[in-house]
Backbone as a chain_set.jsonl record, in Angstrom:
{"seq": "XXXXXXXXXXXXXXXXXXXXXXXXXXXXXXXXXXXXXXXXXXXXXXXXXXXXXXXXXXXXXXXXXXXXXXXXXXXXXXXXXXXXXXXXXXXXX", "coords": {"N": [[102.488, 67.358, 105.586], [101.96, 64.06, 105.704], [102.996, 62.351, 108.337], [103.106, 64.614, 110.296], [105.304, 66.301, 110.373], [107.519, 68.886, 109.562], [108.8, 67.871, 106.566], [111.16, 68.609, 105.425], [113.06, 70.636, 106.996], [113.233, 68.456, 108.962], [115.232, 67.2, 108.006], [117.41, 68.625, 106.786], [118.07, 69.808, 109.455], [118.622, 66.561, 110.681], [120.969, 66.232, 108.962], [122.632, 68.496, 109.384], [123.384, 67.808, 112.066], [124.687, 65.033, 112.507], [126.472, 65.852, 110.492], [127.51, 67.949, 111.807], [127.72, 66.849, 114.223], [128.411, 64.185, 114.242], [127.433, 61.689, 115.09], [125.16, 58.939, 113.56], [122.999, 58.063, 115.333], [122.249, 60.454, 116.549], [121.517, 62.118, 114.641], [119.314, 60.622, 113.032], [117.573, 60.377, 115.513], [116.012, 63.179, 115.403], [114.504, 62.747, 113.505], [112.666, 61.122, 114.315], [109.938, 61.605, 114.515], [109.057, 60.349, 112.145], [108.02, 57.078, 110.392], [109.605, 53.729, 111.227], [110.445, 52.579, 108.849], [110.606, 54.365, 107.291], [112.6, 55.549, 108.682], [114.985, 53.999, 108.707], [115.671, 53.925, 106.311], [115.923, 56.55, 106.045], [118.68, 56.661, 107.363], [120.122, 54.866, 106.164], [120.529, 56.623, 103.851], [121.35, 58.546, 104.684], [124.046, 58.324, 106.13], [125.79, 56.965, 103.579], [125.985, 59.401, 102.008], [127.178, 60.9, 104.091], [129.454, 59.896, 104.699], [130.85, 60.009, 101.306], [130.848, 62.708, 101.192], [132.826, 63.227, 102.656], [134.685, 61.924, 101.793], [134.758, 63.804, 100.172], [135.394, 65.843, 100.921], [137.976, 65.912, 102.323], [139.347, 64.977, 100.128], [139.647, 67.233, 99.053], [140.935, 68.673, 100.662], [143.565, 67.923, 100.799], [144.324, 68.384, 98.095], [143.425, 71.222, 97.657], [143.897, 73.212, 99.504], [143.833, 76.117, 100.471], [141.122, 76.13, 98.173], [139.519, 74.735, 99.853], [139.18, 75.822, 102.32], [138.356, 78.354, 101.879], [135.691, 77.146, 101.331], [135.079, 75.798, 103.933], [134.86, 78.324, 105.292], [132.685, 79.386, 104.322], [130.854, 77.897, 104.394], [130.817, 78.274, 107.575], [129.83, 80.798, 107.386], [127.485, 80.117, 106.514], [126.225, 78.259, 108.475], [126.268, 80.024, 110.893], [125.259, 82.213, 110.205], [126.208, 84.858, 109.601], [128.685, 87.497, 108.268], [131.83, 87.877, 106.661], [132.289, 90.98, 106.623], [130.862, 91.358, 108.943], [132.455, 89.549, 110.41], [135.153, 91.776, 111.038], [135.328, 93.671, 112.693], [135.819, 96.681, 114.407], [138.09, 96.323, 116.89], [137.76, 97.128, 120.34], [138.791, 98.404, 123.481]], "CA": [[102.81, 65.965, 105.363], [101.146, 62.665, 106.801], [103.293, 62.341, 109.479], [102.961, 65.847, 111.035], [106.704, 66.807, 110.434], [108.401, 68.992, 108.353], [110.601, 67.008, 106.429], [112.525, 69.475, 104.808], [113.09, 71.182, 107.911], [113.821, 67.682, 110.017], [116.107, 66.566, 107.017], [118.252, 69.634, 107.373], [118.46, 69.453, 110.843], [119.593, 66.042, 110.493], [121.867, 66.672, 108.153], [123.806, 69.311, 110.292], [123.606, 66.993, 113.046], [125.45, 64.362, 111.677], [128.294, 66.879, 109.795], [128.766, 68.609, 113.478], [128.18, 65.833, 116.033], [129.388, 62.86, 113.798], [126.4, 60.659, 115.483], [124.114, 58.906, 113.146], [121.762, 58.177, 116.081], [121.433, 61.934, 117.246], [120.484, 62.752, 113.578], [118.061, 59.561, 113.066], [116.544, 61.217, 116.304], [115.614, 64.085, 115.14], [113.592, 62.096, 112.474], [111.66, 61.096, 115.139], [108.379, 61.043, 113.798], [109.104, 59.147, 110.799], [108.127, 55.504, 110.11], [110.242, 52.787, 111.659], [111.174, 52.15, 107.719], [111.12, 55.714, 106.756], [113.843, 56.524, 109.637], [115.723, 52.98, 108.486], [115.963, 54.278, 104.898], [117.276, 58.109, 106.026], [119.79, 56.265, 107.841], [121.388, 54.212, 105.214], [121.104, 57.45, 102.919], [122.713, 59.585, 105.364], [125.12, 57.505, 106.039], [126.368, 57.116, 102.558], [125.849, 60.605, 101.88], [127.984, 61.589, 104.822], [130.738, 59.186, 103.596], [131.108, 60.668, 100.236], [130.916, 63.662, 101.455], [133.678, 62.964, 103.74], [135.911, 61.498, 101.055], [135.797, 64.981, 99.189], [136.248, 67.136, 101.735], [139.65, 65.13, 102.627], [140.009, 65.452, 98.694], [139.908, 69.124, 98.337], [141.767, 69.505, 102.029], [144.526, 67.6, 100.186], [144.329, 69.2, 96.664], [143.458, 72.709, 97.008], [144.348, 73.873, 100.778], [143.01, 77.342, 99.426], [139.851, 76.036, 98.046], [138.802, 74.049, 101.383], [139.448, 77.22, 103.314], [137.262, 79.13, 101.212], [134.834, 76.863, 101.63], [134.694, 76.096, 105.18], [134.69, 79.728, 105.744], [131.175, 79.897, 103.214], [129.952, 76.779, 105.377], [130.771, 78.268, 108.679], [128.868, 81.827, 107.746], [125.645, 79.642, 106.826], [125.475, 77.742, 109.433], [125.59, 80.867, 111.936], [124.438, 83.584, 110.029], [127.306, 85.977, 110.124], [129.473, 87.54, 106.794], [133.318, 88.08, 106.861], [131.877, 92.006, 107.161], [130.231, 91.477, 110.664], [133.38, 89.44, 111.7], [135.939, 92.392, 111.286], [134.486, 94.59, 113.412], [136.959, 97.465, 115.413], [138.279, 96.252, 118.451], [137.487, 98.476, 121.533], [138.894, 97.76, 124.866]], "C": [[101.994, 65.059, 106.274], [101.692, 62.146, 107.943], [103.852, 63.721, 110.363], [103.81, 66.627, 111.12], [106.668, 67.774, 109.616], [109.191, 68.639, 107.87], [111.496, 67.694, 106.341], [113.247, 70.234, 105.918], [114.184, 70.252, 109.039], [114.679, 67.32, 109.156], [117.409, 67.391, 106.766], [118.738, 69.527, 108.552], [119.148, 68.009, 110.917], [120.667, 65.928, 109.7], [123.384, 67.158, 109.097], [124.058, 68.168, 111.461], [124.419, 65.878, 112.559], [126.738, 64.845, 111.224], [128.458, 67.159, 111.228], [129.548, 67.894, 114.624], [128.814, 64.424, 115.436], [128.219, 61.309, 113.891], [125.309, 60.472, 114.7], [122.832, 58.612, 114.401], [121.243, 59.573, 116.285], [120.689, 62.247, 115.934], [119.432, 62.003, 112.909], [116.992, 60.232, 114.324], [115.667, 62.717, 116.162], [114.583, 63.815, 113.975], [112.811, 60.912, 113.152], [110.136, 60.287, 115.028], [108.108, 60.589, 112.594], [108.374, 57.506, 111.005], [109.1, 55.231, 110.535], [111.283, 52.762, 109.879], [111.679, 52.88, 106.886], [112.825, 56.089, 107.145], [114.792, 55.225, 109.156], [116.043, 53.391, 107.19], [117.004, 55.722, 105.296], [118.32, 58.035, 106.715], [121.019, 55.604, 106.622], [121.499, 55.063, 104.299], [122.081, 58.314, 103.674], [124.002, 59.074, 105.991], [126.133, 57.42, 104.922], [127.165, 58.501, 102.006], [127.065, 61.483, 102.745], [129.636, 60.953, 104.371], [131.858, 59.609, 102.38], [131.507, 62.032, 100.49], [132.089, 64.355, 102.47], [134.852, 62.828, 103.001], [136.365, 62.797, 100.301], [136.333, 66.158, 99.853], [137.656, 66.628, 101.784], [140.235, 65.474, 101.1], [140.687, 67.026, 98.517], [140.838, 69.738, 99.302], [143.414, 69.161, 101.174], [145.413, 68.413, 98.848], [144.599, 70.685, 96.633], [142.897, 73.058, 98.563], [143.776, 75.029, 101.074], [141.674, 77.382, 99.874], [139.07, 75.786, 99.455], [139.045, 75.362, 102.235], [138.612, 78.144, 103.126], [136.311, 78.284, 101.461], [134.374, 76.45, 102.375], [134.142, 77.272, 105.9], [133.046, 80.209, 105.027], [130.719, 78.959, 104.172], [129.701, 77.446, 106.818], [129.624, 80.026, 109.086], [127.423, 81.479, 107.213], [125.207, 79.172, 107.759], [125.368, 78.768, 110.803], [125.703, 82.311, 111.491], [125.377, 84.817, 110.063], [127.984, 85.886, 108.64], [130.805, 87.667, 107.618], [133.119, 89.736, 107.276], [131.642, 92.023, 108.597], [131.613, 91.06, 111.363], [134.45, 90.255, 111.963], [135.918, 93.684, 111.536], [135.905, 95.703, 114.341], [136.951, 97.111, 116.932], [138.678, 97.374, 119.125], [137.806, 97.417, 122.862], [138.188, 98.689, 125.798]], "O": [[101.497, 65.35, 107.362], [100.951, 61.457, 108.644], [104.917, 63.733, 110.981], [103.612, 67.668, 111.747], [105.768, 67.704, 108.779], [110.343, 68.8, 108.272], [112.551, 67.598, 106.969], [114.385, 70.489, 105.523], [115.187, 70.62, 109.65], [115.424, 66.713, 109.926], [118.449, 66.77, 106.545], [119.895, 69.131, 108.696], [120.337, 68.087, 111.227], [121.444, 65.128, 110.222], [124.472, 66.647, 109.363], [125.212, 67.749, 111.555], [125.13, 66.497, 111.768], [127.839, 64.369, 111.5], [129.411, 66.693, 111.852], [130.569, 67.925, 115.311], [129.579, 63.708, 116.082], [128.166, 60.319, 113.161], [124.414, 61.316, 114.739], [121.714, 59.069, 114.163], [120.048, 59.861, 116.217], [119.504, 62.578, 115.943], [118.632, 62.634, 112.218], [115.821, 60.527, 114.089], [114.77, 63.09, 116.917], [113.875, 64.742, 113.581], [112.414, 59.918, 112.544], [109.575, 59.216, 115.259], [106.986, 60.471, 112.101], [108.42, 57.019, 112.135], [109.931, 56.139, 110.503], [112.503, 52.899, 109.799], [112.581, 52.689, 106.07], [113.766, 56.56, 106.507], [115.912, 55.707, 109.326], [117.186, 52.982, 106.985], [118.187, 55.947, 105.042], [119.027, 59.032, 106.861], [122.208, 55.815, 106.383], [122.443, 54.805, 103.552], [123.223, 58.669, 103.383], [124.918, 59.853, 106.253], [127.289, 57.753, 105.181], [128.345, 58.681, 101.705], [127.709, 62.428, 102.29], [130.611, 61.516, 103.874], [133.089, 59.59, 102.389], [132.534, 62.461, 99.963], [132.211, 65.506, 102.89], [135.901, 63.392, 103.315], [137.495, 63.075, 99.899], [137.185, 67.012, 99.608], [138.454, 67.208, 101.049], [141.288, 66.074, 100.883], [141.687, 67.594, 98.079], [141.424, 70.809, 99.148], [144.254, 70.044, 100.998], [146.566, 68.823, 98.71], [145.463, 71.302, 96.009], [141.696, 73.161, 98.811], [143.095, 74.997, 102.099], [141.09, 77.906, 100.822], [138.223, 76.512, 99.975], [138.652, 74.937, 103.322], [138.104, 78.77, 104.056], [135.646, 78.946, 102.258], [133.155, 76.363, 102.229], [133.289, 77.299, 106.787], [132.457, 81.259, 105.285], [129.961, 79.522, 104.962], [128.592, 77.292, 107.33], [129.033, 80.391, 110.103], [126.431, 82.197, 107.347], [124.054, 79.381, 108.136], [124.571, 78.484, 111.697], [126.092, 83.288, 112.132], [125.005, 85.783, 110.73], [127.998, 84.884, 107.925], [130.911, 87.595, 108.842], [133.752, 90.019, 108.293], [132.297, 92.75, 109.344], [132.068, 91.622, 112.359], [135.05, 89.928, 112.987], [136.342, 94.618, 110.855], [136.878, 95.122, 114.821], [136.185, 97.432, 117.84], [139.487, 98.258, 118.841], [137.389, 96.301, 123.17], [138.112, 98.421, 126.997]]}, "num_chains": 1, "name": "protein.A"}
């Protein structure tokens, strides 16, 4: 790309940043080497984006108690790499 980044890469990363830490600045920082108007645009999308995305989680936590459980649990083995296999491992003292 023309500004030396990977987007897809820094666009992810902010992404997570944002869902974990809550802070649109930390994840505007990480978009860094953007344009002034670039990084002013992936703000007011991620912003929105996080919003919505906010309203359905609360939806589905509401709705289907279940579902959201199941799918925290699929969210929480992408973001660190681990199955429900690895985590029920034989405890050894």
């Amino acid at each position: 790309p023309a500004t030396g980044i990977d987007v897809d890469s820094a666009t992810w990363q902010a992404l997570v940043t944002r869902a974990v830490g809550g802070s649109q600045q930390a994840a505007l920082n990480v978009l860094g080497a953007l344009g002034a108007k670039q990084r002013e645009l992936a703000g007011q999308l991620l912003e929105v984006f996080s919003l919505k995305l906010e309203g359905w989680s609360l939806e589905l936590q509401r709705h289907c108690p279940e579902d959201w459980n199941q799918c925290s649990a699929v969210l929480v083995q992408c973001l660190t790499g681990t199955s429900k296999r690895q985590l029920f491992s034989k405890f050894q003292v």
